[in-house]
Coordinates of C-alpha atoms and ligand atoms in Angstrom, one line a residue:
M3 CA -2.9 23.0 23.7
K4 CA -4.4 19.9 25.9
A5 CA -2.3 16.7 26.7
D6 CA -3.1 13.3 24.8
L7 CA -2.9 11.3 28.1
K8 CA -2.8 8.2 25.7
G9 CA 0.8 7.5 24.3
M10 CA 2.0 8.7 27.8
S11 CA 4.1 5.9 30.3
A12 CA 2.9 5.5 33.7
R13 CA 5.4 8.2 34.6
E14 CA 4.6 10.2 32.7
T15 CA 1.2 10.4 33.7
E16 CA 2.0 10.3 37.5
N17 CA 4.1 13.6 36.6
W18 CA 1.6 15.1 34.6
A19 CA -1.3 14.8 37.5
V20 CA 1.2 16.1 40.1
G21 CA 1.7 19.1 37.5
L22 CA -2.4 19.4 37.4
G23 CA -1.9 19.4 41.6
L24 CA -3.0 16.2 42.0
E25 CA -2.1 12.9 43.6
A26 CA 0.6 10.8 41.8
Y27 CA -1.7 7.7 41.6
R28 CA -4.5 9.6 39.5
G29 CA -1.9 9.8 36.8
R30 CA -1.8 5.9 36.9
Q31 CA -5.1 5.5 37.2
V32 CA -6.6 7.1 34.5
R33 CA -4.1 5.3 32.6
H34 CA -5.5 1.8 32.9
W35 CA -8.6 3.4 32.4
M36 CA -7.6 4.1 29.1
L37 CA -5.0 1.2 28.0
G38 CA -6.3 -1.6 30.5
R39 CA -10.4 -0.9 30.3
L40 CA -10.4 0.5 27.0
A41 CA -12.2 3.8 28.6
A42 CA -12.7 6.3 25.3
S43 CA -13.9 9.1 27.7
F44 CA -13.5 10.5 31.2
D45 CA -16.9 10.2 31.8
E46 CA -16.6 6.3 31.4
M47 CA -14.0 6.0 34.3
T48 CA -16.7 5.9 37.2
N49 CA -14.7 5.3 40.3
L50 CA -13.0 8.9 39.6
P51 CA -15.0 12.2 41.4
K52 CA -16.8 13.8 39.1
S53 CA -15.1 16.9 39.8
L54 CA -12.0 15.2 38.6
R55 CA -13.8 13.9 35.2
A56 CA -14.5 17.5 34.8
L57 CA -11.0 19.0 35.9
L58 CA -9.7 16.1 33.6
T59 CA -11.9 16.6 30.6
E60 CA -11.2 20.5 30.6
K61 CA -7.2 19.7 30.7
A62 CA -6.4 16.2 28.7
N63 CA -7.4 14.9 25.9
I64 CA -8.2 11.1 24.9
S65 CA -7.4 11.1 21.0
H66 CA -9.1 8.9 18.8
L67 CA -8.9 7.3 15.2
K68 CA -11.8 7.9 13.1
Q69 CA -13.6 4.1 12.0
V70 CA -14.3 4.9 8.2
K71 CA -14.7 1.4 6.9
V72 CA -14.3 -2.2 8.2
Q73 CA -14.5 -5.2 5.8
S74 CA -14.9 -8.7 6.5
S75 CA -13.3 -11.5 4.5
K76 CA -14.9 -14.6 3.9
D77 CA -12.2 -16.2 6.4
G78 CA -13.2 -14.2 9.2
T79 CA -10.4 -11.7 8.8
R80 CA -11.9 -7.9 9.2
K81 CA -9.9 -5.0 7.9
Y82 CA -10.1 -1.5 9.2
L83 CA -9.9 2.1 7.6
F84 CA -9.1 4.5 10.0
K85 CA -8.6 8.3 9.4
L86 CA -6.1 10.6 11.3
H87 CA -7.3 14.1 12.0
D88 CA -5.1 15.5 9.4
G89 CA -7.6 13.6 6.6
H90 CA -4.6 10.7 5.8
F91 CA -5.7 7.1 5.6
I92 CA -4.4 3.9 7.9
E93 CA -5.3 0.5 8.0
T94 CA -5.6 -2.5 10.3
V95 CA -6.3 -6.2 10.1
L96 CA -7.6 -8.5 12.6
I97 CA -6.6 -12.2 11.8
P98 CA -8.8 -14.7 13.4
E99 CA -5.7 -18.1 14.4
R100 CA -7.4 -21.2 15.7
D101 CA -7.6 -20.0 19.5
H102 CA -6.4 -16.4 19.3
F103 CA -6.7 -13.3 17.6
T104 CA -3.1 -11.3 15.9
L105 CA -3.8 -7.6 15.1
C106 CA -1.7 -6.6 12.4
I107 CA -0.9 -2.6 12.9
S108 CA 0.5 0.0 11.3
S109 CA 3.4 2.2 12.3
Q110 CA 3.4 4.6 9.1
A111 CA 0.6 6.4 6.6
G112 CA 2.3 4.6 3.7
C113 CA 5.7 3.9 3.8
A114 CA 9.5 5.5 2.0
M115 CA 10.7 2.0 1.6
N116 CA 10.2 1.3 -2.0
C117 CA 9.9 -2.3 -1.7
R118 CA 8.9 -3.3 -5.5
F119 CA 6.4 -6.3 -4.4
C120 CA 4.4 -4.0 -1.9
L121 CA 1.5 -1.8 -2.6
T122 CA 2.0 0.8 -0.1
A123 CA 5.2 1.3 -1.2
T124 CA 2.9 2.9 -4.5
Q125 CA 1.6 5.9 -2.4
G126 CA 5.6 6.6 -0.8
L127 CA 5.4 7.7 2.8
D128 CA 2.6 10.5 3.8
R129 CA 3.5 10.8 7.6
D130 CA 4.7 8.9 11.2
L131 CA 1.9 8.1 13.6
K132 CA 2.1 9.4 16.3
T133 CA 2.4 6.9 19.7
P134 CA -1.2 7.3 20.7
E135 CA -2.2 7.0 16.9
I136 CA -0.3 3.5 17.1
I137 CA -1.6 2.0 20.8
E138 CA -5.1 3.7 19.1
Q139 CA -5.7 1.1 16.6
I140 CA -5.5 -1.8 19.1
I141 CA -7.7 -0.5 22.0
Q142 CA -10.9 0.4 18.9
V143 CA -10.3 -2.9 17.6
K144 CA -10.7 -4.6 21.1
R145 CA -13.8 -2.1 22.0
A146 CA -15.6 -3.8 19.3
M147 CA -14.6 -7.2 19.7
D148 CA -16.9 -9.5 22.0
D149 CA -13.8 -10.7 24.0
P150 CA -11.5 -8.8 23.9
D151 CA -8.8 -10.7 25.9
R152 CA -9.0 -13.4 23.0
L153 CA -6.7 -10.7 20.9
T154 CA -3.3 -11.6 22.4
N155 CA -0.6 -11.2 19.1
I156 CA 0.0 -7.7 17.7
V157 CA 2.2 -8.0 14.9
F158 CA 3.8 -4.6 13.2
M159 CA 3.0 -5.7 10.2
G160 CA 0.6 -3.4 8.5
M161 CA 1.3 -0.1 6.7
G162 CA 5.2 1.5 7.1
E163 CA 8.5 0.7 8.1
P164 CA 8.3 0.9 11.8
L165 CA 12.0 1.3 12.5
A166 CA 11.6 4.8 10.4
N167 CA 9.4 5.6 12.9
Y168 CA 11.6 4.5 15.9
D169 CA 10.5 6.3 18.9
A170 CA 6.9 6.1 18.7
V171 CA 7.6 2.9 18.0
V172 CA 9.1 1.8 20.6
K173 CA 7.1 3.8 23.5
A174 CA 4.1 2.4 21.7
I175 CA 5.8 -0.9 22.7
E176 CA 6.3 -0.1 26.0
N177 CA 3.1 0.9 26.6
L178 CA 1.9 -2.7 24.7
V179 CA 3.5 -4.8 26.7
S180 CA 3.5 -3.0 30.7
E181 CA 0.9 -4.6 33.1
D182 CA -0.6 -1.5 33.7
G183 CA -1.0 -0.5 30.3
L184 CA -2.2 -2.8 27.7
N185 CA -1.0 -5.7 29.0
F186 CA 0.6 -7.8 26.1
S187 CA 2.8 -10.5 26.7
H188 CA 6.1 -9.6 25.4
R189 CA 6.8 -12.9 23.8
K190 CA 3.7 -12.2 21.6
V191 CA 4.4 -8.3 20.2
T192 CA 6.6 -8.5 16.9
L193 CA 8.5 -6.2 15.3
S194 CA 8.7 -6.9 11.3
T195 CA 11.2 -5.0 9.3
C196 CA 13.0 -4.3 6.9
G197 CA 16.2 -4.2 8.0
L198 CA 17.1 -0.2 9.2
V199 CA 20.5 -1.6 10.6
P200 CA 21.3 1.4 13.2
Q201 CA 17.5 1.1 14.7
L202 CA 18.0 -2.5 14.4
R203 CA 21.2 -2.3 16.9
K204 CA 19.3 0.3 19.6
L205 CA 16.1 -2.0 19.4
G206 CA 17.8 -4.7 21.2
K207 CA 18.8 -2.3 24.0
D208 CA 15.6 -0.6 24.2
V209 CA 13.3 -3.0 24.7
T210 CA 12.0 -7.1 24.3
V211 CA 10.1 -7.6 21.5
N212 CA 10.1 -10.7 18.5
L213 CA 11.8 -9.7 15.6
A214 CA 11.2 -10.4 12.2
I215 CA 13.1 -9.7 9.0
S216 CA 12.1 -9.1 5.8
L217 CA 14.5 -11.0 3.9
N218 CA 12.9 -12.0 0.7
A219 CA 16.5 -12.9 -1.1
A220 CA 20.0 -14.3 0.2
D221 CA 22.2 -12.7 -2.4
D222 CA 22.7 -9.0 -2.6
E223 CA 22.0 -8.5 -6.4
T224 CA 18.6 -10.2 -6.4
R225 CA 17.8 -7.8 -2.5
S226 CA 18.4 -5.0 -4.0
F227 CA 16.3 -5.1 -6.6
L228 CA 13.4 -6.2 -4.5
M229 CA 14.3 -4.0 -2.0
P230 CA 16.5 -0.9 -1.9
V231 CA 16.9 -0.5 1.5
N232 CA 19.6 -3.1 0.7
R233 CA 21.6 -1.0 -1.1
K234 CA 22.6 1.1 2.2
Y235 CA 22.2 -1.6 4.6
P236 CA 23.4 -4.9 2.7
L237 CA 23.3 -8.5 3.7
K238 CA 26.5 -8.8 5.5
T239 CA 25.8 -5.8 7.4
L240 CA 22.6 -6.6 8.4
L241 CA 23.6 -10.2 9.2
S242 CA 26.2 -9.2 11.9
A243 CA 23.5 -6.8 13.4
L244 CA 21.1 -9.5 13.6
R245 CA 24.0 -12.4 14.8
D246 CA 24.7 -9.5 17.9
F247 CA 20.9 -8.8 18.7
P248 CA 19.7 -9.8 22.3
L249 CA 17.7 -12.6 21.9
P250 CA 15.6 -13.9 24.9
N251 CA 16.3 -18.0 25.6
R252 CA 15.3 -20.0 23.2
R253 CA 13.7 -17.3 21.1
M254 CA 14.0 -17.2 17.5
I255 CA 14.3 -14.8 14.5
T256 CA 11.7 -15.1 12.2
F257 CA 12.4 -14.3 8.5
E258 CA 10.0 -13.5 5.9
Y259 CA 10.7 -14.6 2.5
I260 CA 8.3 -13.7 -0.2
L261 CA 8.2 -16.3 -2.9
I262 CA 8.5 -14.9 -6.4
K263 CA 8.4 -16.8 -9.2
D264 CA 11.8 -16.5 -11.5
V265 CA 12.8 -14.3 -9.1
N266 CA 13.8 -15.9 -5.7
D267 CA 12.5 -19.3 -6.1
R268 CA 14.7 -21.8 -7.5
D269 CA 16.6 -24.5 -5.6
K270 CA 19.6 -22.7 -5.7
D271 CA 18.0 -19.6 -3.9
A272 CA 16.7 -21.7 -1.5
L273 CA 20.3 -23.6 -0.3
K274 CA 21.4 -19.9 -0.5
L275 CA 19.3 -19.0 2.3
A276 CA 19.7 -21.9 4.3
A277 CA 23.8 -21.3 3.9
L278 CA 23.2 -17.5 4.8
L279 CA 21.2 -18.3 8.1
A280 CA 23.0 -21.3 9.2
D281 CA 24.6 -19.6 12.2
L282 CA 21.5 -18.1 13.5
R283 CA 18.5 -18.8 15.6
A284 CA 16.0 -18.5 12.5
K285 CA 12.5 -19.5 11.8
I286 CA 11.6 -19.0 7.8
N287 CA 8.1 -17.8 7.1
L288 CA 7.3 -18.4 3.7
I289 CA 4.9 -16.6 1.9
P290 CA 3.8 -16.7 -1.8
L291 CA 3.6 -13.0 -3.1
N292 CA 0.3 -11.4 -3.3
P293 CA 0.3 -10.0 -6.2
H294 CA -1.4 -6.7 -6.7
P295 CA -2.6 -4.3 -9.8
G296 CA 0.7 -3.0 -11.5
S297 CA 3.4 -5.6 -10.1
N298 CA 4.4 -7.6 -13.0
M299 CA 5.2 -10.1 -10.8
S300 CA 3.8 -13.4 -10.1
P301 CA 3.8 -16.5 -7.1
P302 CA 5.3 -19.4 -8.0
S303 CA 3.6 -23.1 -8.8
Q304 CA 2.4 -25.3 -5.3
K305 CA 4.9 -27.8 -6.6
N306 CA 7.8 -24.9 -6.7
I307 CA 6.9 -23.8 -3.3
L308 CA 6.9 -27.2 -1.4
Q309 CA 9.8 -27.9 -3.1
F310 CA 11.6 -24.9 -1.9
Q311 CA 10.3 -25.3 1.7
E312 CA 11.6 -29.1 1.6
I313 CA 15.2 -27.9 0.9
L314 CA 15.0 -25.7 3.9
L315 CA 13.6 -28.1 6.0
K316 CA 16.5 -30.8 4.9
N317 CA 18.8 -28.1 6.2
N318 CA 17.5 -28.1 9.6
F319 CA 15.2 -25.1 9.2
T320 CA 11.6 -24.6 11.0
A321 CA 9.6 -23.2 7.6
I322 CA 6.9 -22.8 7.2
I323 CA 4.5 -21.8 4.6
R324 CA 2.5 -18.7 5.8
K325 CA -1.1 -18.5 4.2
S326 CA -2.3 -14.9 3.5
K327 CA -5.6 -14.0 5.4
G328 CA -8.0 -11.6 3.8
A329 CA -7.1 -11.5 0.4
D330 CA -10.6 -11.3 -0.7
I331 CA -11.1 -7.6 1.0
S332 CA -7.3 -6.4 0.2
A333 CA -6.3 -7.5 3.6
A334 CA -3.4 -9.6 3.1
C335 CA 0.2 -9.1 3.4
G336 CA 1.7 -6.4 0.8
Q337 CA -2.2 -5.2 0.1
L338 CA -2.7 -2.5 2.3
S339 CA -3.1 1.0 0.8
G340 CA -5.2 2.9 2.6
E341 CA -6.8 4.6 0.5
L342 CA -10.9 5.0 0.2
K343 CA -11.2 3.5 -3.3
S344 CA -15.3 3.1 -2.8
P345 CA -17.9 4.8 -0.9
P346 CA -17.7 4.4 3.0
T347 CA -20.1 1.7 4.0
P348 CA -21.9 3.1 7.2
L349 CA -21.3 1.5 9.9
Ligands
SAH18 N1 8.2 -2.8 6.6 C1 7.9 -3.6 7.4 C2 6.5 -4.1 7.9 C3 5.7 -4.2 6.6 S1 5.6 -5.5 5.5 C4 9.0 -4.8 7.1 O1 9.1 -4.6 5.9 O2 8.9 -5.8 7.4 C5 5.4 -7.1 6.1 C6 5.5 -7.9 5.7 O3 4.2 -8.3 4.4 C7 6.6 -8.1 4.7 O4 7.3 -9.6 5.6 C8 6.6 -8.6 3.9 O5 7.7 -8.9 2.7 C9 5.3 -8.4 3.3 N2 5.0 -8.4 1.7 C10 4.9 -7.1 1.4 N3 4.3 -7.2 -0.1 C11 4.1 -8.3 0.2 C12 3.2 -9.4 -1.0 N4 2.8 -8.7 -2.2 N5 2.7 -10.4 -0.8 C13 3.5 -11.1 0.0 N6 3.7 -10.3 1.4 C14 4.0 -9.2 1.2

């Protein structure tokens, strides 16, 4: 089988080149073309001798995802549907911010965590993504942008639970933040997790990355109802791992809290949340629930949302209300399904 160069570290590409009888720096050169200069084929690597390009084409492969569909929202959000080589689908969402773009990427096709509020959960897990499939989401979107440098932020908040696909995700992050790789600042890469504690403990040692925790409740009963993972790793266990998490200076952990009417939106829930996070460097993102067909839950009224936020602010937390973008194209939080519901639009 041909080697897939896209997910390799600098060292691995060097070793690979040496294995072919080439000088080590050729490996780094090829990696830089793929990740730094977004080359989709060896032919685009114009400073490599033609004979070398022919050898590379014979011995190696630059894998791609098939772009099946791109949808644009009224608010400028773009949702990409990609087809994997074995027929599964994933979605990637490009979100315009005031002065930059954020890309929300998937780590698995489907998800096994079964959170009650999330549409991805209803399809179950198809499979883990490989490192090249994770990185390729970014490369393809950048290639389609007028100014790829404006994509500065990456969030692992698309389909899947990143820590359930630990090795591939960590390797992707390493490629993302390495200077001769995709060269993102590690301050601008965020991994969001439902809280797989053993992997969380390992993550802090393996890479530097921003952490977001999908919390959604401040007591075990409510959290286990919303997120089955809480039965395995209840709040006490999760919070203890977070206290131990090695945070760089002044960095905070983001806690995501979906507000759901009559489930977790009362004043006493806000007070419980404030007490739970009191000794952590925490900022809180409140996300009014995005309802989806098949779920009987709804978001609270605007008044209740503001009241919930107010309690957190009074307790000295940074608490923002995150407005989900792209709801009109089902690209908002918890709405990714990776299924082809309508015929693909020609690109
Ligand atoms: N598995 C990871 C990443 C995917 S979920 C995790 O659990 O963090 C990404 C974000 O979407 C999470 O913060 C989750 O709480 C949010 N989300 C999921 N379903 C949602 C819904 N129906 N409405 C609003 N946010 C939702």
